[in-house]
Coordinates of C-alpha atoms in Angstrom, one line a residue:
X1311 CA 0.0 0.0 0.0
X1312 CA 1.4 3.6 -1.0
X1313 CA 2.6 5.5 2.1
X1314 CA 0.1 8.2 1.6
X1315 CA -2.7 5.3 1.8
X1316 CA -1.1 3.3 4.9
X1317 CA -3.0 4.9 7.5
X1318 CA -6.3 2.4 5.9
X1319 CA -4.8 -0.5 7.7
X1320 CA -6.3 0.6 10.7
X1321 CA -10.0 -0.7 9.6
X1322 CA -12.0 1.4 12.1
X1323 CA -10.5 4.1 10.4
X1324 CA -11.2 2.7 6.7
X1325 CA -14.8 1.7 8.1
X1326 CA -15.6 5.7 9.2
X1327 CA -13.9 6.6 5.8
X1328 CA -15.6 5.0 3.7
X1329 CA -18.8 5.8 5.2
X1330 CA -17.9 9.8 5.2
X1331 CA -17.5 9.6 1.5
X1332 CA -21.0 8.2 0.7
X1333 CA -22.1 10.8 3.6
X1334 CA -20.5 13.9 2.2
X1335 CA -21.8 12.8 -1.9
X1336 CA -25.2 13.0 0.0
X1337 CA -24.3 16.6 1.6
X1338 CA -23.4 17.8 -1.8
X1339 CA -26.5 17.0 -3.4
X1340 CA -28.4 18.6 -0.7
X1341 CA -26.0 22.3 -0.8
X1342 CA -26.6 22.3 -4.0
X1343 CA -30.3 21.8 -4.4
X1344 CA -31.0 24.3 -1.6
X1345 CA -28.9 27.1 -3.7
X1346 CA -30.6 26.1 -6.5
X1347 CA -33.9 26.3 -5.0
X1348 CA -33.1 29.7 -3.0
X1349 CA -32.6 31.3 -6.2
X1350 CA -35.8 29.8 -8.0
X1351 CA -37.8 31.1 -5.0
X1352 CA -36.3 34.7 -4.8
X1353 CA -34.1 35.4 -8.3
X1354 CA -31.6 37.4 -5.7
X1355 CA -27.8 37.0 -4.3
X1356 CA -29.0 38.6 -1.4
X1357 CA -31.3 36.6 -0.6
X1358 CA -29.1 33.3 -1.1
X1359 CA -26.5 35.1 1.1
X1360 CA -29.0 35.4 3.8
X1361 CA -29.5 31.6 3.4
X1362 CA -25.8 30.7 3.4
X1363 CA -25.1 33.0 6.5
X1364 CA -28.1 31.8 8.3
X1365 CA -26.4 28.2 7.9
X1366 CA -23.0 29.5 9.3
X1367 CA -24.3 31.6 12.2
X1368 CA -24.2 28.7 14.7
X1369 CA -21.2 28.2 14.6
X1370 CA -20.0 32.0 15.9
X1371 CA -22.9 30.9 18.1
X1372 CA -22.1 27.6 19.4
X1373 CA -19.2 26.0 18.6
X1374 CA -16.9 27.2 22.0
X1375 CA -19.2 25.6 24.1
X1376 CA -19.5 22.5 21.5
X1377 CA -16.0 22.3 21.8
X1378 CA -16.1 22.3 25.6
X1379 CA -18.6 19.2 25.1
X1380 CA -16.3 17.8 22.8
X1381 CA -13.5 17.7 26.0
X1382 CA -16.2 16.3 28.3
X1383 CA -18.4 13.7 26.3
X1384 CA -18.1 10.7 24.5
X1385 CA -16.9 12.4 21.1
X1386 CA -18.5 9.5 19.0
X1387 CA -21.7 9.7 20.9
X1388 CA -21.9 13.4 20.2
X1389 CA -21.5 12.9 16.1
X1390 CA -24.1 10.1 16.1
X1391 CA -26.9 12.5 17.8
X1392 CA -25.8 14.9 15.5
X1393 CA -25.9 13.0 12.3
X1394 CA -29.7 11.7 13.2
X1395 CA -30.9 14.8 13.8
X1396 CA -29.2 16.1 10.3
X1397 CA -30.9 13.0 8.8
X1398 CA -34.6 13.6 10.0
X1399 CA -34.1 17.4 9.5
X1400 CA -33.6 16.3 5.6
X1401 CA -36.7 14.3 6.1
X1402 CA -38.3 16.8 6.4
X1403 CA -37.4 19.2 3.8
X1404 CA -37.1 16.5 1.2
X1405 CA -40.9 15.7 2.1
X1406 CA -42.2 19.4 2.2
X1407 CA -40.5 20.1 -1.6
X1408 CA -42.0 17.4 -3.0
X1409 CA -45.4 18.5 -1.1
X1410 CA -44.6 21.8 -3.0
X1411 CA -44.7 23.9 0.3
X1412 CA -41.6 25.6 0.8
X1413 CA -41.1 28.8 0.7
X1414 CA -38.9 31.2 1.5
X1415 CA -38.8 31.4 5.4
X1416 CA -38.3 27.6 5.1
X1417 CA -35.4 27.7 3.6
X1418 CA -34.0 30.4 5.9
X1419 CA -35.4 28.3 8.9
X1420 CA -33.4 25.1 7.6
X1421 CA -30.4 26.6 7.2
X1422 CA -30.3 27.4 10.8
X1423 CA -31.2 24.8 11.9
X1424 CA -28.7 22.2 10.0
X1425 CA -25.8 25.1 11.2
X1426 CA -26.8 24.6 14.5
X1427 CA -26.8 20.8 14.6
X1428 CA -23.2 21.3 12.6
X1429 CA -22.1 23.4 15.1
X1430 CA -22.5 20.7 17.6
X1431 CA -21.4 18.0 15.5
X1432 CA -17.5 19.6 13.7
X1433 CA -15.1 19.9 17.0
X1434 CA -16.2 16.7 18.2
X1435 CA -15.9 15.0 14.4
X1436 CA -12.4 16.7 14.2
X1437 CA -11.3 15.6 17.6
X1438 CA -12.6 11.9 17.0
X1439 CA -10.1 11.4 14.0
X1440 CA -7.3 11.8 16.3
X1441 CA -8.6 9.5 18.5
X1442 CA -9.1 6.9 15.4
X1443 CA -5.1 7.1 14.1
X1444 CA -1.6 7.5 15.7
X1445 CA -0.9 10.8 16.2
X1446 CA 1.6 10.1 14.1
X1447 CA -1.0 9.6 10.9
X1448 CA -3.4 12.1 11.6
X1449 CA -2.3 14.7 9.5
X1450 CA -2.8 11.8 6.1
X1451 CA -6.1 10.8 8.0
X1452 CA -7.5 15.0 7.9
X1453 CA -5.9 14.8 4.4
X1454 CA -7.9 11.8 3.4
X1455 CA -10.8 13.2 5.3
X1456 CA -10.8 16.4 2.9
X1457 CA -10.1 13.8 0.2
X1458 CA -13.5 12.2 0.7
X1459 CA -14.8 15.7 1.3
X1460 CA -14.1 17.4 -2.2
X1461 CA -14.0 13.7 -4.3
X1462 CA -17.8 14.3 -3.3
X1463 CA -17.7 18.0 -4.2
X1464 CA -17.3 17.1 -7.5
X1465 CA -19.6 14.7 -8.3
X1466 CA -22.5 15.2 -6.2
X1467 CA -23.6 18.8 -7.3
X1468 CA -23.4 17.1 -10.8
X1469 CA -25.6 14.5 -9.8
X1470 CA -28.1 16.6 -8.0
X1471 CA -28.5 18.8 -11.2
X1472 CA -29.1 15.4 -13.4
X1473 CA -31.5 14.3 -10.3
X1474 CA -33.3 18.0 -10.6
X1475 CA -33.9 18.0 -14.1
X1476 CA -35.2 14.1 -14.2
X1477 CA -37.3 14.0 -11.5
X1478 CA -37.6 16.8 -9.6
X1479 CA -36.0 19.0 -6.1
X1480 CA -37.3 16.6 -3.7
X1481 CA -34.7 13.9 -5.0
X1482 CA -31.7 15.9 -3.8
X1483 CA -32.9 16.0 -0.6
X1484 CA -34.5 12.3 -0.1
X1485 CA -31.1 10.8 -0.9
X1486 CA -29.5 12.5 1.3
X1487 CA -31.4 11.1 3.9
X1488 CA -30.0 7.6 2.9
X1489 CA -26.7 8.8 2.7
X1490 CA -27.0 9.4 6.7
X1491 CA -27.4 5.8 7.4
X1492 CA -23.3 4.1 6.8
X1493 CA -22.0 7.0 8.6
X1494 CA -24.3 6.3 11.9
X1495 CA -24.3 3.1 11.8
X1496 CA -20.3 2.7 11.2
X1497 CA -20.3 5.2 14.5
X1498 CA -22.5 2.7 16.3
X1499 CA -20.5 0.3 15.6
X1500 CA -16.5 1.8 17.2
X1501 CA -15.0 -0.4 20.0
X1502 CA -15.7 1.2 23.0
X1503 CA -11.7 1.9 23.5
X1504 CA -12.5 4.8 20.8
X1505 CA -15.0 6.4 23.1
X1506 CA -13.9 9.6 24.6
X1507 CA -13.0 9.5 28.2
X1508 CA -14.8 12.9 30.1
X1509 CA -12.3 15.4 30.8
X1510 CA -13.8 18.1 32.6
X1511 CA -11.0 20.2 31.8
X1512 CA -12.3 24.0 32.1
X1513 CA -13.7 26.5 30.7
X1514 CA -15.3 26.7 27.2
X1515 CA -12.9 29.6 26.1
X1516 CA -10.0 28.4 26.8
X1517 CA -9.3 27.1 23.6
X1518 CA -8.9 31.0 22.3
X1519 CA -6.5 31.3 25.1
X1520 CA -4.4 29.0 23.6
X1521 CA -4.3 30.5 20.8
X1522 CA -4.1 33.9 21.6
X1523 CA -1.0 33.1 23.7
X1524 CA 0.8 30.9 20.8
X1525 CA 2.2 33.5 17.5
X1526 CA 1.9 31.1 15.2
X1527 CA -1.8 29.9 15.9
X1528 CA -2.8 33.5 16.3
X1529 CA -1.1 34.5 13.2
X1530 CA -2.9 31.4 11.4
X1531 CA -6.2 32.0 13.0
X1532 CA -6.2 36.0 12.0
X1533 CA -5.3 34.8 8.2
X1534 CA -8.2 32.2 8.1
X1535 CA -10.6 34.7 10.3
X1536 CA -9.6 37.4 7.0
X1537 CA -10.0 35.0 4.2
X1538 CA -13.3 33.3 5.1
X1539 CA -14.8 37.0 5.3
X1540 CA -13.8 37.6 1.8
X1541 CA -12.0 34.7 -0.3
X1542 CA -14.0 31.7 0.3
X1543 CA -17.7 32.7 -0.5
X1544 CA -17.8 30.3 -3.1
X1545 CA -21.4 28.7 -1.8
X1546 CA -22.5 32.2 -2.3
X1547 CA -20.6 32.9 -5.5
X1548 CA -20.9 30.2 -8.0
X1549 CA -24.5 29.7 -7.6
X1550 CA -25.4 33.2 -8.1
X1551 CA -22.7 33.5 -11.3
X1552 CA -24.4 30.4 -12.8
X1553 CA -27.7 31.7 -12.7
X1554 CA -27.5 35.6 -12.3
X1555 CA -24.1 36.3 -14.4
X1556 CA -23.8 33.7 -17.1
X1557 CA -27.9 32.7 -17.2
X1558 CA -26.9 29.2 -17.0
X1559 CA -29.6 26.1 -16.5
X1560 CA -29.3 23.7 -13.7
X1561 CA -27.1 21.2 -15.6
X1562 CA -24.3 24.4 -16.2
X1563 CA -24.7 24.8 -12.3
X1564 CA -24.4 21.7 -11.4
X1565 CA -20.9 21.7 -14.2
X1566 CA -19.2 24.5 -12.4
X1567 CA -19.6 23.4 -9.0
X1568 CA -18.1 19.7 -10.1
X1569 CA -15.4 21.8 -12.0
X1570 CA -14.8 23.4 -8.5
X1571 CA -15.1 20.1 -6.4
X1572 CA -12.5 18.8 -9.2
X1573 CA -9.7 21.2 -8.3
X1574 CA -11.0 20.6 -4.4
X1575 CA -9.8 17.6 -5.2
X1576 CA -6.8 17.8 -6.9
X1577 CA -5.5 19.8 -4.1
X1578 CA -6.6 17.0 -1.2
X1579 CA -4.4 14.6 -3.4
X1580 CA -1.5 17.3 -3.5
X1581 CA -2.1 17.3 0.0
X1582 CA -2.0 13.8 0.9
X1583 CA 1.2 13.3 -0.8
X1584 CA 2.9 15.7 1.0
X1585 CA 1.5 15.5 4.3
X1586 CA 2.4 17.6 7.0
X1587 CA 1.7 20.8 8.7
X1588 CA 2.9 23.6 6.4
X1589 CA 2.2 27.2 7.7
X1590 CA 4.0 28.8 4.5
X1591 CA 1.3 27.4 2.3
X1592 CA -1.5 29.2 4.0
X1593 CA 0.0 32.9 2.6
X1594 CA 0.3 31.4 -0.9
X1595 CA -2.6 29.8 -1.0
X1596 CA -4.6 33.4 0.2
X1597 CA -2.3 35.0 -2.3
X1598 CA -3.5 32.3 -5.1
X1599 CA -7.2 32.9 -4.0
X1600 CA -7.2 36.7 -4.0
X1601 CA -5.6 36.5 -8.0
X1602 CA -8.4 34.0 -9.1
X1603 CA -11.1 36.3 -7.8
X1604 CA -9.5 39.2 -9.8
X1605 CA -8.8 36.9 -12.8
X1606 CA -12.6 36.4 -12.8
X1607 CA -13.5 39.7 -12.8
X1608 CA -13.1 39.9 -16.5
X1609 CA -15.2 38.6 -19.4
X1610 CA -13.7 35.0 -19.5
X1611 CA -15.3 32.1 -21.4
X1612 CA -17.5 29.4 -20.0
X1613 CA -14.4 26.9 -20.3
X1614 CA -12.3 29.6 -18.7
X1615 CA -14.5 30.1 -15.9
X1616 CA -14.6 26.8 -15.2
X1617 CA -10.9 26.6 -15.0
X1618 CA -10.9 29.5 -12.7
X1619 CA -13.2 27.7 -10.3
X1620 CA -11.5 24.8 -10.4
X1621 CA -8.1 26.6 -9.5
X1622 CA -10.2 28.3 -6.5
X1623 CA -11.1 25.0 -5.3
X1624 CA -7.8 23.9 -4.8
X1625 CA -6.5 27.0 -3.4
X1626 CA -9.4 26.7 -0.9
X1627 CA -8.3 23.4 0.1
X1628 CA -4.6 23.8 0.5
X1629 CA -5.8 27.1 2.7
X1630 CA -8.0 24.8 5.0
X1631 CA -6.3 22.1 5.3
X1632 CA -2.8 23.2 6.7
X1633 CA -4.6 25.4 8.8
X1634 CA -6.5 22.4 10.3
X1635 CA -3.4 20.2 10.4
X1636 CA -1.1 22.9 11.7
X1637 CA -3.8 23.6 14.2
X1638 CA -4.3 19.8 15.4
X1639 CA 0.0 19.7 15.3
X1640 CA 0.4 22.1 18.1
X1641 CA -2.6 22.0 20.2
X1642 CA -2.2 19.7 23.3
X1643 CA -5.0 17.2 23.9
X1644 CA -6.5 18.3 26.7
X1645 CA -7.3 21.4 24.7
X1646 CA -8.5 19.4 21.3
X1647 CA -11.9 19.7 21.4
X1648 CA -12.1 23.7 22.3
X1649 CA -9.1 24.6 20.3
X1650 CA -11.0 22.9 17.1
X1651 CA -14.5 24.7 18.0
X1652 CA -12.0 27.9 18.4
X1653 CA -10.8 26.9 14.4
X1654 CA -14.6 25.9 13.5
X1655 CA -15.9 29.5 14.8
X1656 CA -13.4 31.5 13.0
X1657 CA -14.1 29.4 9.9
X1658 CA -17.5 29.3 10.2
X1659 CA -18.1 32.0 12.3
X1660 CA -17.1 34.5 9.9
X1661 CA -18.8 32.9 7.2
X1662 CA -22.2 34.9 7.7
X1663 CA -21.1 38.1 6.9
X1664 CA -18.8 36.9 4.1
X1665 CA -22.1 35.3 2.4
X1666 CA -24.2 38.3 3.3
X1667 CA -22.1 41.0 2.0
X1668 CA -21.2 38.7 -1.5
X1669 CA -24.7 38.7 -2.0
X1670 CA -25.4 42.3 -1.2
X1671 CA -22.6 43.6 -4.0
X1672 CA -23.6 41.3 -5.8
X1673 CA -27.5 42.6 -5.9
X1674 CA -26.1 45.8 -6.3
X1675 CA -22.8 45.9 -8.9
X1676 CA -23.0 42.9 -9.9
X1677 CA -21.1 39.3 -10.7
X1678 CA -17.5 40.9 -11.8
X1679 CA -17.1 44.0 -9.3
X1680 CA -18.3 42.0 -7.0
X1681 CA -15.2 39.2 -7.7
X1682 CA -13.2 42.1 -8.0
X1683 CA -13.7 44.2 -4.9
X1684 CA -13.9 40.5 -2.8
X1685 CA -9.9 39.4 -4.5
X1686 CA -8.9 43.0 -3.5
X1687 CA -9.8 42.7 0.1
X1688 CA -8.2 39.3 0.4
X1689 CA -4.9 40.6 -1.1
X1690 CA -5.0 43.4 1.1
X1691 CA -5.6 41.8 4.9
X1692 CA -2.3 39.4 3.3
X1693 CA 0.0 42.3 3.3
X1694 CA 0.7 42.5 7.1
X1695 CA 1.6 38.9 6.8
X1696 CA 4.4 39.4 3.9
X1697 CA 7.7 40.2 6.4
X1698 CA 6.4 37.2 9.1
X1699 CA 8.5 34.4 8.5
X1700 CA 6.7 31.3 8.6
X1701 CA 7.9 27.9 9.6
X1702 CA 8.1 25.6 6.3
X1703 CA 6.4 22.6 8.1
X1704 CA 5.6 21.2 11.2
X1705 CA 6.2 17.4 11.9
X1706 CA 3.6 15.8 14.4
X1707 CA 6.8 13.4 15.5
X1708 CA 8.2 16.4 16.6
X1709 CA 5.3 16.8 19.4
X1710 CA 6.2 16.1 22.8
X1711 CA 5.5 16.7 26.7
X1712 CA 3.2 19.2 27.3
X1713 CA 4.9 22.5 27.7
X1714 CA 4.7 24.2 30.9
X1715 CA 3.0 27.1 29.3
X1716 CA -0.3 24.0 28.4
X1717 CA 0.3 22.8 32.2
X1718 CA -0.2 25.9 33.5
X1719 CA -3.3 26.5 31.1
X1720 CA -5.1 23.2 31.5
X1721 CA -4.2 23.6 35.3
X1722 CA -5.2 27.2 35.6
X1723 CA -9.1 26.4 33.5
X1724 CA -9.6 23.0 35.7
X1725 CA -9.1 25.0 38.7
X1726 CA -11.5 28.2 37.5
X1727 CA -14.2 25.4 36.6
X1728 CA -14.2 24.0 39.5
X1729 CA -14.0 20.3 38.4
X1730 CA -10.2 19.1 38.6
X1731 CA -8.8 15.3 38.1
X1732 CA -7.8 13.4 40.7
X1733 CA -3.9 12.6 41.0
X1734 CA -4.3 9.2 39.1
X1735 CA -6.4 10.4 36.5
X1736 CA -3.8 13.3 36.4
X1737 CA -1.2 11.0 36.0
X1738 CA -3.1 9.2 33.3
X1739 CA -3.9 11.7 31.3
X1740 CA -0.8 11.6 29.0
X1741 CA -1.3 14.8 27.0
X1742 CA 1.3 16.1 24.6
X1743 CA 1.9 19.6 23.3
X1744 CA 3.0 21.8 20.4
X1745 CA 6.3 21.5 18.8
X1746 CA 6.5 25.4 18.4
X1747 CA 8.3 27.6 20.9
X1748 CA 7.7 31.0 20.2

C-alpha cells in the first residue's frame, strides 16, 4: 500500500472513511439543491447570502461551548446525535419540496437549523479522527478526510442537477437522507476503546486562550478569520454567477460546481502526498485565491471560468487544510476539542457576513465587481503577513510533553471550573503539546 494510503490499515478508520464519502456525496446533493432552490424562489444573491449565513451563524454561536462538550463527552456519541438529527431534518425538507410547500422562510429556517446541529457535530468530528489514528498519521487521515470531502464535491452537485432535471427537487434532498445511514451506523458500531474518556477540563474559552498566547496559531487564525470574510464565498458565489451572471440552466450549475469540487480535489491529493503541517502554504494559497477572484472579474469564457473555479477549489483546500493540520499539530489534547470549536468558529463563524455582504454587491454591482472588490480585500488583509516568517512545516513526531505554558493552562481552567482530576487520572492523562516555541 502507497505511504500516503497506509494509515487504511487501521480498519475502524477505513470503516468511518468509507462511510464519510458516501455521507459527504449526499451533503453535496443537498447544498446544491438548496442554492438552486433559493434562487428559484427569490431570483436574488441577497437573498441566497441570507441563506448561506443563516447556515453558518451557529457556529459564531455555538461552537466554543460544542468544543467544551467535545473535551467532556463521549466524542463519537456526540457525532451520532448529531448525524440523526441532520438525517430527520432532511426528512423533512425532502418531504415538504415534493409536497410543494416551501417557501422562502423555510429555507431560511433550515439553514439554521442544520448550522446549528453542525455546530455541535465539527469539533467533536475533528477531535474523533485523532482518536481513530496515531498521532503520528493524523495529519494523512485530515488529508484523506478532505479527500473524501471534495471527491464528493465534485460529483455530487453534478448528480443533484441530473437528479433536478429528471425527477424533480425533492430527489436531492431524499437521498440525502439515505446517505446518513453508513456513517451512523459505522459510529454505532467503534470499539468502546475509541470512546472519549470525560475530561472536565475547564472552561469553554479556553481554547482561544491558547491561541491567543501561541504567535503562530494567532497568526494562522487571523489569516483564516480574514480569508473566510472575503475569499471563500464560493457557496454564495458560483451559484449566483451560474444563474445571475452567465444565465446558465441547472445542468451548467451543477458543471461549475463539479469543476470546483475537481480542483478541491486535486489539491486534497497534492495534499495527501505531502503531508504535514505547512504554515508557508497558508499565505500562498490566500495570495493564489485573491488572483483567481481578480482573474474572474473579467469577461472570461465558460471553459475559462470553469478553469478558474476549479483553481479556487484547490487553493481553498490547500488554505483549510494546513490550517487544520497545523492547528491539530500544536494544540495539546487536553485542549483538542475547544481549540478545534475555536478553528470551526473563526471558519464558520465569519462565514455569515462573508455570504451576506457577497450577495449584497452582488444585488447591487453585480457578478465581476463584485469578484473584483472580494480578491482585493483578500490581497489586502495578506499584506501584514508578507515580512512574518513562517515555519516551512511542522512534523507531528516532533510533538512532545506538554509545555509548561499548556500545564499551567489546562491547570489554571480546571481550577477556575471547579471540576479538577484526581492525581491518578492526572497522571493518566498523558497529554502532549506543540512543537513550536515561540
Amino acid at each position: 500500500m502507497p505511504a500516503a494510503f497506509a494509515v487504511f490499515q487501521n480498519r475502524h478508520y477505513f470503516r468511518y472513511w468509507l462511510a464519510l464519502l458516501v455521507s459527504n456525496l449526499g451533503s453535496w446533493m443537498q447544498s446544491a439543491a438548496l442554492g438552486w432552490l433559493t434562487l428559484q424562489l427569490s431570483a436574488s444573491a441577497e437573498a441566497l447570502g441570507w441563506v448561506v449565513a443563516l447556515r453558518f451563524l451557529p457556529s459564531l454561536l455555538f461552537s466554543l461551548p460544542a468544543g467544551s462538550l467535545a473535551d467532556t463527552f463521549s466524542r463519537r456519541q456526540i457525532v451520532r446525535l448529531a448525524q440523526m438529527l441532520m438525517m430527520l431534518l432532511s426528512l423533512w425538507m425532502a418531504i415538504w419540496v415534493w409536497q410543494d410547500r416551501v417557501v422562502f422562510w423555510h429555507l431560511l429556517l433550515f439553514s439554521f437549523a442544520q448550522g446549528t446541529l453542525t455546530a455541535l457535530d465539527l469539533p467533536a468530528r475533528q477531535a474523533l479522527v485523532v482518536e481513530l489514528v496515531s498521532r503520528q498519521n493524523y495529519p494523512k487521515a485530515l488529508s484523506l478526510n478532505s479527500f473524501t470531502f471534495n471527491l464528493s464535491r465534485l460529483f455530487g452537485p453534478a448528480l443533484a442537477g441530473l437528479a433536478i432535471a429528471a425527477w424533480g427537487m425533492a430527489w436531492a434532498f431524499g437521498v440525502n437522507v439515505l446517505t446518513f445511514v453508513p456513517l451512523i451506523v459505522v459510529l454505532w458500531r467503534l470499539p468502546v476503546a475509541f470512546q472519549q474518556k470525560p475530561l472536565r477540563t475547564g472552561r469553554f474559552w479556553s481554547g482561544f486562550t491558547f491561541v491567543w498566547r501561541e504567535p503562530l496559531v494567532r497568526s494562522l487564525f487571523l489569516i483564516l478569520a480574514w480569508i473566510s470574510i472575503f475569499g471563500v464565498n464560493f457557496s454564495t458565489l458560483i451559484p449566483a454567477y451560474a444563474r445571475l451572471e452567465m444565465g446558465l440552466e441547472v445542468q451548467g450549475y451543477g458543471f461549475l460546481m463539479s469543476a470546483f469540487g475537481l480542483g478541491a480535489l486535486g489539491g486534497s491529493l497534492w495534499q495527501i502526498w505531502s503531508a504535514g503541517a505547512r504554515p508557508r502554504r497558508l499565505w500562498w494559497a490566500g495570495l493564489w485565491l485573491a488572483a483567481l477572484h481578480l482573474l474572474l472579474a473579467f469577461k472570461v469564457p465558460v471553459w475559462g471560468v470553469a478553469l478558474l473555479w476549479a483553481a479556487c477549489g484547490a487553493a481553498m483546500v490547500t488554505l483549510l487544510l494546513n490550517t487544520n493540520t497545523c492547528v491539530q499539530t500544536l494544540v495539546s489534547d487536553a485542549l483538542r476539542g475547544r481549540v478545534m470549536a475555536a478553528y470551526s468558529m473563526v471558519l464558520m463563524g465569519t462565514a455569515p457576513l462573508g455570504a451576506w455582504l457577497t450577495g449584497w454587491l452582488f444585488d447591487l454591482l453585480g457578478g465581476r465587481p463584485t469578484l473584483a472588490i472580494l480578491g482585493g480585500l483578500t490581497l489586502l488583509g495578506l499584506l501584514p503577513f508578507m515580512r512574518q516568517t513562517l515555519p516551512v512545516i511542522l512534523e507531528p513526531e516532533q510533538v512532545g510533553e506538554p509545555s509548561a505554558k499548556d500545564q499551567m493552562l489546562t491547570a489554571a481552567t480546571v481550577s477556575a471550573s471547579g471540576k479538577g482530576l484526581s492525581s491518578r487520572q492526572q497522571a493518566g492523562s498523558g497529554t502532549k503539546s506543540s512543537p513550536y516555541s515561540p
